[in-house]
PDB file of C-alpha atoms in Angstrom:
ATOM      1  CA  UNK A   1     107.015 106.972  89.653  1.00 94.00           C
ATOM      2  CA  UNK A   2     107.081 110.508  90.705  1.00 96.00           C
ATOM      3  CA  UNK A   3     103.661 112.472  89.559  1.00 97.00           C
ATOM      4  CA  UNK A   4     103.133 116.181  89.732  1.00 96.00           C
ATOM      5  CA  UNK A   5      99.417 117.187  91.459  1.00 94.00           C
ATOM      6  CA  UNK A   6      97.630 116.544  88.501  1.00 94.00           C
ATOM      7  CA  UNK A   7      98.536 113.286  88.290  1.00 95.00           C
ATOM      8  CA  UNK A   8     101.210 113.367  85.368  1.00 95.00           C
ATOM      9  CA  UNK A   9     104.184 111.424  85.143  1.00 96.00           C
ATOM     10  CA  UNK A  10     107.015 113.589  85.898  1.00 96.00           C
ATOM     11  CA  UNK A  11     109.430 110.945  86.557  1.00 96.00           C
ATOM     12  CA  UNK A  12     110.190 106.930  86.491  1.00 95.00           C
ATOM     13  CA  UNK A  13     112.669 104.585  87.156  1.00 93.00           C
ATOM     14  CA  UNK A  14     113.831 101.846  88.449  1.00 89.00           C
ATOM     15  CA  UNK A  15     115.337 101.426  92.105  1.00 87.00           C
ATOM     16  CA  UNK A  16     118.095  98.759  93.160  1.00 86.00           C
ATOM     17  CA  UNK A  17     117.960  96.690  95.939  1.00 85.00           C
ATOM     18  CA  UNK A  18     120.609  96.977  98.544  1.00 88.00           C
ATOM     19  CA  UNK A  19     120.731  93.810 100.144  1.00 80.00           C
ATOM     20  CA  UNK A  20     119.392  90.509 100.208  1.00 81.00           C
ATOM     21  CA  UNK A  21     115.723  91.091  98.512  1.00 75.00           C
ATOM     22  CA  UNK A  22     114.554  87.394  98.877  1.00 77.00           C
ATOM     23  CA  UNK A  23     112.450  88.377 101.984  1.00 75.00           C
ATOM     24  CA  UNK A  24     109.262  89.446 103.218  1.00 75.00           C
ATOM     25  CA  UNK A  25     110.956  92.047 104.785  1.00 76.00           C
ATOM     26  CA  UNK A  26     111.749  95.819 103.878  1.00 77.00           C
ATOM     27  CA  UNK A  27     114.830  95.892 102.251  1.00 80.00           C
ATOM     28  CA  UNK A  28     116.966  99.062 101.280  1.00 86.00           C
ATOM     29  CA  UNK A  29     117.050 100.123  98.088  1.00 88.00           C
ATOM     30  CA  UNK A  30     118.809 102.959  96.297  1.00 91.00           C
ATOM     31  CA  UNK A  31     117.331 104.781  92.851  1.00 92.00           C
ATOM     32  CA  UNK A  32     117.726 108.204  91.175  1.00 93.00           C
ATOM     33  CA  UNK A  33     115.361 109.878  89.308  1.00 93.00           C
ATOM     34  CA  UNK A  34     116.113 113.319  86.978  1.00 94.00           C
ATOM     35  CA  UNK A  35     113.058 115.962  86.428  1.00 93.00           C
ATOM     36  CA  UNK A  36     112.484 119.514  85.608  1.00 91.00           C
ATOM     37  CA  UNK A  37     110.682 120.587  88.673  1.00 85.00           C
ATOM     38  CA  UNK A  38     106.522 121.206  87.371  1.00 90.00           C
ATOM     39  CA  UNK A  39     104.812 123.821  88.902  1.00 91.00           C
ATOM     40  CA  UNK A  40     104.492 124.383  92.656  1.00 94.00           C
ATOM     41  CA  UNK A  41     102.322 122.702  95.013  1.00 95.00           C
ATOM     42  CA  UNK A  42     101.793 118.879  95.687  1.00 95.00           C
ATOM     43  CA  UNK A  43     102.644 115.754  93.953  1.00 96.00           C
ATOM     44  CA  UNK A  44     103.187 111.736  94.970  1.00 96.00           C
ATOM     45  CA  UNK A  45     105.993 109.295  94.712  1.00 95.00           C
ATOM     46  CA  UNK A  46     104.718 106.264  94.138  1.00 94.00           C
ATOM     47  CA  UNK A  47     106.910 102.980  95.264  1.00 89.00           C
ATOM     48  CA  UNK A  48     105.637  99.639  93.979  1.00 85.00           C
ATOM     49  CA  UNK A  49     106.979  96.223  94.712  1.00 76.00           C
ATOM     50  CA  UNK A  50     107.794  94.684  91.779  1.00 71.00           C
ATOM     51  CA  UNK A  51     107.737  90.885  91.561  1.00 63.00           C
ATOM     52  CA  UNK A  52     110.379  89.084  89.509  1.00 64.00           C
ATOM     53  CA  UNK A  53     108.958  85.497  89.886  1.00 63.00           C
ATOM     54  CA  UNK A  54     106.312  83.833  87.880  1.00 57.00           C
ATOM     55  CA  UNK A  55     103.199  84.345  90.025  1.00 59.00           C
ATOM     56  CA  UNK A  56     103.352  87.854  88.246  1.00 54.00           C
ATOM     57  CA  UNK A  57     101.050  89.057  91.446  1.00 58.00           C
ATOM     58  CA  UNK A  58     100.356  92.883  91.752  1.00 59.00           C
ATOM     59  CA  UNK A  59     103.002  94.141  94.323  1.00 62.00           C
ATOM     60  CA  UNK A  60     102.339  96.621  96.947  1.00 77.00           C
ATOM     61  CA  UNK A  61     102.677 100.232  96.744  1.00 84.00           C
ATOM     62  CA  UNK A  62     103.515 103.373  99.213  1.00 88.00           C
ATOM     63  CA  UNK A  63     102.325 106.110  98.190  1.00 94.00           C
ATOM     64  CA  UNK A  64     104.749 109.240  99.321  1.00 95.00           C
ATOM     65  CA  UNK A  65     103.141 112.704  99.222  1.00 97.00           C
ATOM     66  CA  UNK A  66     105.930 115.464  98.101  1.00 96.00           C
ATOM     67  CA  UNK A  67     105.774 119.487  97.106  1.00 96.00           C
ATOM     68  CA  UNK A  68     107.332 121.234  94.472  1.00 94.00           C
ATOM     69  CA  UNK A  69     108.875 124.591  95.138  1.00 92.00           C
TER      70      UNK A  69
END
């Protein structure tokens, strides 16, 4: 989820993984997401791990800042 510096949703999606994902370790992954730029000044991308099995667990997150020009 991409988030401008107030803390709105600007974007979301979903990101593919690029390999085998059955690990504990990072995998590559590819996504895309499409925005109209908000104002300028700071905002977050937010990654989360998403968990497709049945423990339904929260995943991890990273936490990316960014700035908007």
């Amino acid at each position: 989820m991409l988030l401008d510096g107030r803390g709105n949703a600007v974007a979301q999606g979903s990101a593919t993984a690029q390999g085998a994902w059955m690990t504990t370790e990072f995998v590559p992954f590819s996504a895309v997401l499409r925005f109209e730029s908000p104002q300028p000044g700071r905002g977050r991308l937010i990654l989360e791990q998403d968990d497709p099995g049945e423990r339904r667990e929260p995943g991890d997150a990273l936490v990316v800042p960014v700035v908007f020009k």
